[in-house]
Short mmCIF file of C-alpha atoms in Angstrom, two decimals:
data_model
loop_
_atom_site.label_atom_id
_atom_site.label_comp_id
_atom_site.label_asym_id
_atom_site.label_seq_id
_atom_site.Cartn_x
_atom_site.Cartn_y
_atom_site.Cartn_z
CA MET A 1 -0.14 -0.19 0.21
CA ARG A 2 2.98 2.15 0.89
CA THR A 3 4.05 1.78 -2.75
CA ARG A 4 0.70 2.74 -4.39
CA PHE A 5 0.53 5.96 -2.25
CA ALA A 6 4.24 6.89 -2.82
CA LYS A 7 3.21 6.81 -6.70
CA ASP A 8 1.86 10.18 -6.08
CA TYR A 9 3.28 11.34 -2.71
CA VAL A 10 6.35 12.10 -0.95
CA VAL A 11 5.53 11.68 2.97
CA VAL A 12 6.88 14.27 5.08
CA MET A 13 6.42 13.97 8.69
CA LEU A 14 6.74 17.07 11.01
CA ASP A 15 6.72 16.67 14.72
CA VAL A 16 5.54 20.10 15.88
CA GLU A 17 6.85 19.81 19.36
CA ARG A 18 10.16 17.97 19.00
CA MET A 19 11.55 19.60 15.81
CA THR A 20 13.45 22.74 15.70
CA ASP A 21 10.85 25.42 14.38
CA GLY A 22 7.92 22.86 14.02
CA ALA A 23 5.39 24.66 15.94
CA ALA A 24 6.02 27.91 13.70
CA LEU A 25 6.33 25.95 10.50
CA ALA A 26 3.14 24.36 11.60
CA GLU A 27 1.37 27.81 12.32
CA GLU A 28 2.57 28.84 8.79
CA LEU A 29 1.21 25.70 6.99
CA ARG A 30 -2.12 25.92 8.78
CA GLN A 31 -2.38 29.56 8.94
CA GLY A 32 -3.36 29.47 12.52
CA ASP A 33 -4.18 27.10 14.97
CA GLY A 34 -5.48 23.60 14.20
CA GLY A 35 -5.78 20.07 15.31
CA ILE A 36 -3.11 17.51 15.63
CA PRO A 37 -2.56 15.27 13.61
CA TRP A 38 -3.30 17.79 10.44
CA LEU A 39 -2.51 17.55 6.90
CA VAL A 40 -1.81 19.23 3.89
CA ILE A 41 -0.64 18.15 0.64
CA LEU A 42 1.59 20.59 -1.24
CA ASP A 43 3.04 20.66 -4.68
CA GLY A 44 6.64 20.61 -5.48
CA ASP A 45 6.72 24.37 -4.85
CA GLY A 46 5.48 24.35 -1.53
CA LYS A 47 1.80 25.54 -2.65
CA ALA A 48 -1.01 24.14 -0.70
CA LYS A 49 -3.38 21.88 -2.75
CA VAL A 50 -5.80 20.65 0.05
CA THR A 51 -5.84 20.27 3.62
CA SER A 52 -7.24 18.23 6.36
CA ASP A 53 -9.87 20.87 7.09
CA GLY A 54 -12.91 19.55 5.97
CA PRO A 55 -16.48 20.59 5.79
CA ASP A 56 -17.02 19.15 9.26
CA GLY A 57 -13.49 20.04 10.87
CA ASN A 58 -10.15 18.57 10.70
CA VAL A 59 -9.83 14.84 9.56
CA GLY A 60 -6.19 14.46 10.18
CA CYS A 61 -6.90 11.01 11.55
CA PRO A 62 -9.57 9.90 9.20
CA ALA A 63 -11.30 6.76 11.03
CA GLN A 64 -14.79 7.49 10.74
CA PRO A 65 -16.57 6.80 7.41
CA ALA A 66 -17.38 10.43 6.67
CA GLU A 67 -13.77 11.22 7.56
CA ILE A 68 -12.35 8.86 5.13
CA ASP A 69 -14.83 9.89 2.46
CA TYR A 70 -13.12 13.45 2.86
CA PHE A 71 -9.68 12.07 2.85
CA MET A 72 -10.51 10.21 -0.30
CA THR A 73 -11.45 13.70 -2.09
CA MET A 74 -8.12 14.85 -0.92
CA LEU A 75 -6.35 12.17 -2.95
CA ASP A 76 -8.69 12.46 -5.68
CA THR A 77 -8.11 16.06 -6.41
CA THR A 78 -4.17 15.52 -6.25
CA ARG A 79 -3.43 12.17 -7.60
CA ARG A 80 -2.09 11.68 -10.91
CA HIS A 81 -0.33 8.29 -10.92
CA MET A 82 -2.28 6.45 -8.81
CA THR A 83 -4.78 4.21 -10.80
CA ASP A 84 -8.43 3.66 -9.94
CA ASP A 85 -7.22 0.14 -8.83
CA ASP A 86 -4.53 1.78 -6.35
CA ARG A 87 -7.32 4.10 -4.97
CA ALA A 88 -9.75 1.18 -4.41
CA ILE A 89 -7.26 -0.74 -2.60
CA LEU A 90 -6.15 2.18 -0.41
CA GLU A 91 -9.72 3.12 0.41
CA ARG A 92 -10.56 -0.46 1.46
CA GLU A 93 -7.68 -0.58 3.45
CA MET A 94 -8.31 2.54 5.27
CA ARG A 95 -12.16 1.59 5.75
CA SER A 96 -11.14 -1.59 6.97
CA TYR A 97 -8.44 -0.16 9.28
CA GLY A 98 -10.50 2.68 10.42
CA ALA A 99 -13.34 0.28 11.32
CA GLU A 100 -10.96 -1.62 13.45
CA LEU A 101 -9.67 1.47 15.23
CA THR A 102 -13.06 2.81 16.09
CA ARG A 103 -14.34 -0.49 17.26
CA PRO A 104 -15.09 -0.64 21.07
CA ARG A 105 -12.04 -2.37 22.38
CA ARG A 106 -14.18 -4.43 25.01
CA ASP A 107 -15.35 -6.39 21.71
CA ALA A 108 -11.88 -7.55 21.11
CA PRO A 109 -11.12 -11.10 22.59
CA GLY A 110 -9.30 -10.80 25.77
CA GLY A 111 -10.65 -7.10 26.06
CA ARG A 112 -8.30 -4.65 27.05
CA ALA A 113 -6.41 -6.95 29.35
CA TYR A 114 -4.73 -8.70 26.36
CA PRO A 115 -2.93 -5.60 25.17
CA LEU A 116 -2.01 -4.78 28.52
CA ALA A 117 -0.42 -8.25 28.96
CA ALA A 118 1.98 -7.36 26.18
CA THR A 119 2.94 -3.89 27.56
CA ALA A 120 3.63 -5.61 31.12
CA VAL A 121 6.22 -7.98 29.32
CA LYS A 122 7.59 -5.48 27.60
CA ASP A 123 8.21 -3.51 30.86
CA GLY A 124 9.45 -6.87 32.48
CA ALA A 125 6.33 -6.95 34.86
CA PHE A 126 5.82 -10.75 34.20
CA SER A 127 3.53 -11.28 37.19
CA ALA A 128 1.18 -8.34 36.03
CA ALA A 129 1.32 -9.92 32.64
CA LEU A 130 0.05 -13.11 33.89
CA ALA A 131 -2.62 -11.49 35.82
CA HIS A 132 -3.81 -9.67 32.66
CA LEU A 133 -3.58 -12.90 30.81
CA GLU A 134 -6.04 -14.49 32.95
CA GLU A 135 -8.58 -11.83 32.69
CA ALA A 136 -8.05 -11.88 28.89
CA LEU A 137 -8.68 -15.53 28.94
CA GLN A 138 -11.73 -14.94 31.23
CA GLU A 139 -12.77 -12.62 28.41
CA GLU A 140 -12.60 -15.32 25.99
CA LEU A 141 -9.32 -14.58 24.54
CA PRO A 142 -8.24 -17.85 22.57
CA PRO A 143 -5.65 -19.66 24.48
CA HIS A 144 -3.63 -20.40 21.44
CA ALA A 145 -3.22 -16.68 20.72
CA ILE A 146 -0.82 -16.35 23.96
CA LEU A 147 2.20 -18.57 22.75
CA ALA A 148 1.69 -17.69 19.02
CA ASN A 149 2.33 -13.82 20.15
CA PRO A 150 5.91 -12.81 20.02
CA ALA A 151 5.12 -9.90 22.27
CA LEU A 152 4.75 -12.34 24.98
CA ARG A 153 8.01 -14.33 24.19
CA LEU A 154 9.79 -13.16 27.25
CA LEU A 155 7.22 -14.35 29.64
CA ARG A 156 7.70 -17.91 28.13
CA GLU A 157 11.54 -17.51 28.42
CA ASP A 158 11.64 -16.76 32.07
CA PRO A 159 11.85 -20.17 33.90
CA ASP A 160 9.73 -19.06 37.01
CA HIS A 161 7.03 -17.30 35.26
CA ARG A 162 6.80 -20.26 32.66
CA ILE A 163 5.47 -22.55 35.07
CA GLN A 164 2.78 -20.18 35.97
CA LEU A 165 2.16 -19.59 32.38
CA GLN A 166 1.63 -23.49 31.78
CA ALA A 167 -0.88 -23.69 34.90
CA LEU A 168 -2.88 -20.89 33.02
CA LEU A 169 -3.04 -22.36 29.69
CA ARG A 170 -3.85 -25.75 31.18
CA GLU A 171 -6.68 -24.57 33.10
CA TYR A 172 -7.98 -22.81 29.68
CA ALA A 173 -7.12 -25.35 27.58
CA GLN A 174 -9.75 -25.72 24.86
CA PRO A 175 -10.60 -28.04 21.93
CA GLU A 176 -9.05 -25.77 19.28
CA PRO A 177 -5.82 -25.93 17.28
CA VAL A 178 -2.77 -24.81 19.63
CA VAL A 179 0.22 -22.80 18.48
CA MET A 180 3.11 -23.62 20.58
CA VAL A 181 5.55 -21.27 18.73
CA ASP A 182 5.21 -17.53 17.69
CA PRO A 183 6.43 -16.69 14.29
CA PHE A 184 10.04 -16.16 15.15
CA GLU A 185 10.91 -19.42 16.76
CA PRO A 186 13.53 -21.15 14.73
CA GLY A 187 12.86 -24.59 13.14
CA GLN A 188 10.90 -26.32 10.53
CA ARG A 189 7.03 -25.68 11.07
CA LEU A 190 5.00 -29.07 11.79
CA ARG A 191 1.60 -29.59 12.35
CA LEU A 192 0.51 -32.44 14.95
CA VAL A 193 -2.91 -33.85 13.88
CA GLY A 194 -3.74 -36.02 16.64
CA ARG A 195 -6.57 -38.47 17.89
CA VAL A 196 -6.87 -39.59 21.42
CA VAL A 197 -8.65 -43.19 21.79
CA ASP A 198 -9.25 -45.95 24.02
CA HIS A 199 -6.20 -48.41 23.72
CA THR A 200 -8.47 -51.46 23.39
CA ALA A 201 -11.57 -50.30 21.87
CA GLY A 202 -10.35 -47.71 19.51
CA THR A 203 -13.08 -45.43 20.55
CA PRO A 204 -12.32 -41.48 20.61
CA LEU A 205 -11.78 -40.18 23.89
CA ALA A 206 -13.59 -36.59 23.87
CA GLY A 207 -12.53 -33.71 25.94
CA ALA A 208 -9.12 -35.06 27.05
CA LEU A 209 -6.43 -32.88 28.16
CA VAL A 210 -3.33 -33.31 25.95
CA HIS A 211 0.01 -31.49 27.31
CA LEU A 212 2.77 -31.71 24.62
CA PHE A 213 6.27 -30.62 24.84
CA HIS A 214 9.55 -31.07 22.89
CA THR A 215 13.03 -29.61 22.13
CA ASP A 216 13.50 -26.60 20.34
CA ALA A 217 15.57 -26.26 17.09
CA SER A 218 18.92 -26.39 19.13
CA GLY A 219 17.89 -29.74 20.53
CA GLU A 220 17.26 -28.17 23.98
CA TYR A 221 14.07 -28.12 26.19
CA ARG A 222 15.99 -24.90 27.86
CA PRO A 223 18.89 -22.95 26.68
CA GLY A 224 22.00 -24.00 27.82
CA MET A 225 20.73 -27.45 29.09
CA ASP A 226 21.71 -30.34 26.83
CA ALA A 227 21.43 -33.90 26.79
CA GLY A 228 17.72 -33.72 27.63
CA GLY A 229 17.97 -31.66 30.76
CA GLY A 230 15.23 -29.00 31.24
CA ALA A 231 12.46 -31.37 30.30
CA GLY A 232 10.58 -30.52 33.67
CA ASN A 233 10.19 -27.19 32.65
CA PRO A 234 10.29 -27.00 28.67
CA ARG A 235 10.45 -23.82 26.80
CA LEU A 236 8.08 -25.22 23.98
CA PHE A 237 4.96 -26.54 25.27
CA GLY A 238 1.24 -26.63 24.79
CA PHE A 239 -2.17 -27.86 26.11
CA VAL A 240 -5.22 -28.76 24.01
CA ARG A 241 -8.43 -30.53 24.57
CA THR A 242 -9.85 -33.17 22.42
CA ASP A 243 -12.86 -32.49 20.64
CA ASP A 244 -15.96 -34.60 20.09
CA GLN A 245 -13.90 -37.12 17.65
CA GLY A 246 -10.98 -37.32 20.10
CA ALA A 247 -9.12 -34.95 17.95
CA PHE A 248 -6.55 -32.31 18.36
CA ALA A 249 -4.21 -30.39 16.45
CA VAL A 250 -1.07 -28.45 17.29
CA ASP A 251 0.92 -26.36 15.28
CA THR A 252 4.87 -26.26 16.49
CA ILE A 253 8.30 -27.07 15.02
CA TYR A 254 9.96 -30.23 14.27
CA PRO A 255 11.91 -31.03 17.28
CA GLU A 256 15.69 -31.26 16.99
CA ARG A 257 17.79 -34.20 18.62
CA TYR A 258 19.61 -33.48 21.76
CA PRO A 259 22.96 -32.03 20.99
CA ASN A 260 25.78 -34.87 20.87
CA SER A 261 23.14 -37.40 21.40
CA ALA A 262 21.85 -40.54 19.86
CA VAL A 263 18.30 -40.04 21.20
CA PRO A 264 16.09 -39.76 18.08
CA ARG A 265 13.57 -36.82 17.53
CA HIS A 266 10.47 -37.09 19.84
CA VAL A 267 7.70 -35.16 21.27
CA HIS A 268 6.53 -35.83 24.83
CA TYR A 269 2.95 -35.92 25.88
CA ARG A 270 0.79 -36.57 28.76
CA VAL A 271 -2.90 -37.22 28.30
CA LEU A 272 -5.63 -37.07 30.98
CA ALA A 273 -8.87 -38.33 29.80
CA GLU A 274 -11.76 -38.74 32.28
CA GLY A 275 -12.08 -42.23 33.58
CA TYR A 276 -8.54 -43.11 32.66
CA PRO A 277 -5.00 -42.97 34.41
CA GLU A 278 -2.79 -40.42 33.21
CA LEU A 279 -0.84 -41.50 30.27
CA VAL A 280 2.78 -40.46 29.94
CA SER A 281 4.39 -41.14 26.55
CA GLU A 282 6.04 -39.99 23.68
CA CYS A 283 6.23 -40.35 19.90
CA PHE A 284 8.99 -40.49 17.41
CA PHE A 285 9.33 -40.07 13.70
CA ASP A 286 9.70 -42.35 11.05
CA ALA A 287 12.06 -40.45 8.96
CA ASP A 288 14.53 -40.09 11.72
CA PRO A 289 17.79 -42.24 10.86
CA LEU A 290 18.54 -42.12 14.52
CA LEU A 291 15.39 -44.33 15.29
CA SER A 292 16.82 -47.75 16.05
CA GLU A 293 15.33 -50.82 14.75
CA SER A 294 14.80 -51.88 18.44
CA THR A 295 12.87 -48.99 19.08
CA ARG A 296 10.79 -49.40 16.30
CA ARG A 297 10.15 -53.02 17.39
CA SER A 298 9.49 -52.29 20.78
CA ALA A 299 7.27 -49.11 19.85
CA PRO A 300 3.77 -50.74 20.05
CA GLU A 301 4.42 -52.78 23.20
CA ARG A 302 5.67 -49.63 24.97
CA ASN A 303 2.77 -47.39 23.53
CA PHE A 304 5.15 -45.01 21.70
CA PRO A 305 3.84 -44.06 18.26
CA ILE A 306 5.94 -43.51 15.10
CA VAL A 307 4.76 -40.84 13.06
CA VAL A 308 4.98 -40.73 9.09
CA LEU A 309 5.27 -37.32 8.10
CA GLU A 310 3.00 -36.05 5.42
CA GLN A 311 2.48 -33.16 3.31
CA ASP A 312 -1.15 -31.53 3.50
CA GLU A 313 -2.87 -29.56 0.77
CA ALA A 314 -1.39 -26.47 2.25
CA HIS A 315 2.02 -28.16 1.68
CA ARG A 316 2.52 -28.08 5.34
CA THR A 317 4.23 -30.86 7.00
CA VAL A 318 1.74 -32.82 8.99
CA ALA A 319 2.24 -35.45 11.56
CA PRO A 320 -0.54 -37.50 12.12
CA LEU A 321 -0.54 -39.04 15.47
CA THR A 322 -2.77 -41.69 17.32
CA ILE A 323 -2.62 -41.71 20.97
CA ARG A 324 -3.88 -44.83 22.56
CA VAL A 325 -4.88 -44.47 26.43
CA PRO A 326 -4.86 -47.57 28.41
CA GLN A 327 -7.47 -48.04 30.95
CA GLU A 328 -4.87 -49.95 33.35
CA MET B 1 -5.83 21.15 19.77
CA LYS B 2 -7.65 17.93 19.25
CA ARG B 3 -5.82 15.00 20.33
CA ARG B 4 -6.02 11.19 19.31
CA ARG B 5 -4.38 8.43 21.43
CA SER B 6 -4.89 5.68 18.63
CA PRO B 7 -2.33 4.74 16.06
CA CYS B 8 -3.55 7.18 13.33
CA VAL B 9 -4.90 5.50 9.95
CA LEU B 10 -2.67 7.82 8.13
CA CYS B 11 0.24 6.83 10.04
CA ALA B 12 -0.44 3.18 8.70
CA ILE B 13 -1.10 4.28 5.13
CA ALA B 14 1.83 6.85 4.63
CA LEU B 15 4.21 5.04 6.41
CA GLY B 16 3.50 1.43 5.32
CA ALA B 17 2.93 0.56 8.82
CA MET B 18 -0.45 -1.33 8.92
CA ALA B 19 1.27 -3.39 11.43
CA ALA B 20 0.81 -0.76 13.81
CA LEU B 21 -2.54 -1.65 14.67
CA ALA B 22 -1.56 -5.40 15.28
CA SER B 23 1.43 -4.10 17.22
CA ALA B 24 -1.12 -2.56 19.91
CA GLN B 25 -1.54 -6.25 20.78
CA GLU B 26 1.13 -7.80 19.34
CA PRO B 27 4.53 -5.85 19.36
CA SER B 28 7.86 -7.72 17.86
CA HIS B 29 9.00 -10.48 19.51
CA ASP B 30 12.42 -8.51 19.85
CA ALA B 31 11.38 -5.67 21.67
CA LEU B 32 14.65 -3.87 21.31
CA ALA B 33 14.50 -4.32 17.47
CA PHE B 34 11.02 -2.79 17.53
CA ALA B 35 12.28 0.12 19.87
CA ARG B 36 15.34 0.52 17.38
CA ALA B 37 12.83 0.85 14.23
CA LYS B 38 10.73 3.19 16.21
CA ALA B 39 13.44 5.19 17.49
CA THR B 40 14.91 5.69 14.12
CA SER B 41 11.71 6.77 12.50
CA GLU B 42 10.90 9.46 15.44
CA ASN B 43 14.79 10.64 15.75
CA GLN B 44 14.81 9.12 19.38
CA ARG B 45 17.08 7.08 21.48
CA VAL B 46 16.74 3.86 23.05
CA LEU B 47 16.45 3.39 26.52
CA LEU B 48 17.19 -0.08 27.66
CA TRP B 49 16.10 -0.86 31.39
CA LEU B 50 17.80 -3.66 32.89
CA ARG B 51 15.74 -5.03 35.62
CA ASP B 52 16.45 -7.28 38.51
CA PRO B 53 13.47 -8.10 40.44
CA ASN B 54 15.59 -9.56 43.32
CA ALA B 55 17.22 -6.15 43.93
CA ALA B 56 16.12 -3.60 46.38
CA SER B 57 17.20 -1.02 44.10
CA ASP B 58 15.02 -2.21 41.24
CA GLU B 59 11.97 -0.70 42.72
CA ASP B 60 14.05 2.89 43.50
CA LEU B 61 14.82 3.05 39.66
CA ALA B 62 11.17 2.27 38.80
CA LYS B 63 9.81 5.09 41.01
CA ALA B 64 12.55 7.43 39.44
CA LEU B 65 11.59 6.41 35.88
CA ALA B 66 7.64 7.14 37.05
CA LYS B 67 8.32 10.86 37.93
CA PRO B 68 6.40 12.90 35.78
CA ALA B 69 9.02 15.01 34.33
CA VAL B 70 11.22 11.60 33.66
CA ARG B 71 7.86 9.96 31.98
CA LYS B 72 7.33 13.03 29.95
CA LEU B 73 11.08 13.07 28.74
CA VAL B 74 11.25 9.35 28.08
CA ARG B 75 7.79 9.66 26.09
CA TYR B 76 9.48 12.37 23.97
CA GLU B 77 12.92 11.44 23.44
CA TYR B 78 13.08 7.56 24.06
CA GLN B 79 11.81 4.34 23.08
CA ARG B 80 12.15 2.31 26.29
CA VAL B 81 12.61 -1.45 26.40
CA ALA B 82 12.59 -3.25 30.03
CA LEU B 83 14.19 -6.68 30.02
CA PRO B 84 14.75 -8.53 33.12
CA VAL B 85 18.31 -9.86 33.79
CA ALA B 86 19.15 -13.38 33.96
CA THR B 87 16.94 -14.24 30.85
CA LEU B 88 18.56 -15.63 27.88
CA PRO B 89 17.87 -12.41 25.88
CA ALA B 90 19.14 -10.18 28.63
CA THR B 91 22.51 -11.99 28.94
CA ALA B 92 22.97 -12.14 25.13
CA LEU B 93 22.19 -8.49 24.79
CA ALA B 94 24.56 -7.56 27.61
CA HIS B 95 27.18 -9.55 25.78
CA ARG B 96 26.67 -7.78 22.56
CA LEU B 97 26.56 -4.48 23.76
CA GLU B 98 29.57 -5.07 25.91
CA LEU B 99 27.93 -3.95 29.07
CA GLY B 100 30.59 -5.82 30.78
CA ASP B 101 30.27 -5.34 34.78
CA LEU B 102 27.17 -3.30 34.72
CA GLN B 103 24.95 -4.08 37.39
CA ALA B 104 21.39 -4.35 37.11
CA PRO B 105 19.05 -2.43 37.73
CA ALA B 106 20.50 -0.19 35.33
CA LEU B 107 19.63 2.01 32.44
CA VAL B 108 21.45 2.05 29.04
CA ALA B 109 21.04 4.70 26.55
CA LEU B 110 21.77 3.64 23.03
CA ASP B 111 21.55 5.25 19.63
CA THR B 112 19.82 3.35 16.89
CA ASP B 113 22.86 1.62 15.98
CA ASP B 114 22.98 0.14 19.16
CA VAL B 115 25.96 2.20 20.32
CA VAL B 116 25.89 2.62 23.89
CA LEU B 117 25.84 6.17 24.79
CA GLY B 118 25.88 5.87 28.63
CA THR B 119 24.46 3.92 31.63
CA ALA B 120 22.95 4.88 34.96
CA THR B 121 22.52 3.17 38.13
CA ASP B 122 21.54 5.88 40.64
CA PRO B 123 17.88 6.89 40.73
CA GLU B 124 18.70 10.27 41.67
CA GLN B 125 20.63 10.78 38.48
CA VAL B 126 17.94 9.25 36.24
CA LEU B 127 16.62 12.71 34.77
CA GLU B 128 19.96 14.19 34.07
CA PHE B 129 21.21 11.17 32.60
CA LEU B 130 18.21 11.21 30.10
CA ARG B 131 18.70 14.83 29.38
CA ALA B 132 22.39 14.23 28.38
CA HIS B 133 21.67 11.63 26.13
CA VAL B 134 18.70 13.07 23.84
CA SER B 135 19.31 13.06 20.26
CA ALA B 136 19.69 16.29 18.63
CA PRO B 137 16.58 18.11 17.13
CA VAL B 138 15.89 18.01 13.43
CA ASP B 139 14.96 21.11 11.79
CA ALA B 140 11.30 21.06 10.65
CA ARG B 141 11.90 23.59 7.79
CA ALA B 142 14.77 21.59 6.37
CA VAL B 143 12.88 18.46 6.65
CA LEU B 144 10.09 20.05 4.60
CA ALA B 145 12.36 21.46 2.01
CA ARG B 146 13.90 18.05 1.47
CA GLY B 147 10.26 16.63 0.87
CA LEU B 148 9.37 19.40 -1.29
CA GLU B 149 12.69 18.75 -3.36
CA THR B 150 12.07 15.04 -3.66
CA ALA B 151 8.49 15.90 -4.71
CA LYS B 152 9.43 18.34 -7.22
CA HIS B 153 11.79 16.14 -8.99
CA SER B 154 9.88 12.91 -9.03
CA GLU B 155 6.66 15.05 -9.98
CA ARG B 156 4.84 14.10 -6.94
CA ASN B 157 3.30 16.01 -4.23
CA ALA B 158 4.41 16.40 -0.59
CA PHE B 159 2.03 14.89 1.68
CA VAL B 160 2.76 16.81 5.10
CA TYR B 161 1.67 15.22 8.29
CA LEU B 162 1.62 17.28 11.58
CA SER B 163 1.99 15.51 14.58
CA ALA B 164 3.41 15.57 18.06
CA PRO B 165 4.79 12.89 20.47
CA TRP B 166 1.59 12.73 22.49
#
């Protein structure tokens, strides 16, 4: 959109308070007092063509539909290179963005508490951030948004607060796809598509809580702890509940092997299903050359699924995983 | 003057920063990178606040930063990033910035190239420290002149946007 806009306009940002002569220049341009933000489109000789002073006052920050209407007339009277398509796209984006800006924030999932959590993390106030997140979850913030949010990454990085974050996500786990990593987490993306069933009958177990964790792209559960150390408080984790069909989905990364270790890649999980004892197990990956023949042979008996990676229609790497929960 | 606290539509349009809206909820994972980018566009400094929740003086520094005059100066002249010590990002950053023996809690003033301009640990000296490291003001008329020149040479218009730090 910036490129479209730049076809006709060189943007000049003037800070009236911090720039030398900013206030005086603003007064000259406005020919008097006025609002902030305020806009003027000048030709190359500095002659004003149109300003943001519309029929209903200054629309320096056009967000309401009538304000955007006026802003578009500002462009229509000055654009020469932008095409009608450019204009249409710009208008569409502005209206969409304006609608978002003017939408009452209470309507947003998580209410006001969610952005406050991000601010608190930025300030290093992790306890406050957790309190905001709990409030946001009560305001129907989807739990999967939290681990996917890079603004909350520092909360996950801090071992003490990570434990509290885990407790929170466990409590609010839902039968919805979970994202365990934010977009900046290194590693090959992987979608675990799981199903939790009764070990004997194969019937789906609805509402089961699945807790997953694994190593990061460095093969570590926690930074600086190699050879499998730190699994008690891993950095990459997720909680999800199974749906009516016993199904769940988790977006994460392909776990790396422990550094300098012959242990093959694996994902740990714990499953709590009503009427069943807790299952603690792990799955391995068929394509891993470190997966030994003896492990392959003993896997069914030990209830260690071996996952065969696939590609879905969206070209994502998918790991179909069936978790069988024994009654005893 | 009419004031708007929300991120402006035109900021997004003009600066290509549609992410600004998302950033109200989802700022960059790398808070320092985010602050650096913002400071660059605003001619500001980056104020790195290394926090140590276990140190008694952490609260003192927090109180110093909460004083109205300090808060205003920070809002106008700095992009603030708080980072708890004893975390991986803090350790890596301290190493990269060669902060050496600097004991948290502490403030570190950085320019937008991550050059350390100074550090402070004394709550009584915070205002003075911050004042000492603000960036040199930019001349508004020079900025406008440059914009007009570019506009004229490229047969475009200058889209002039008057704003203020608040």
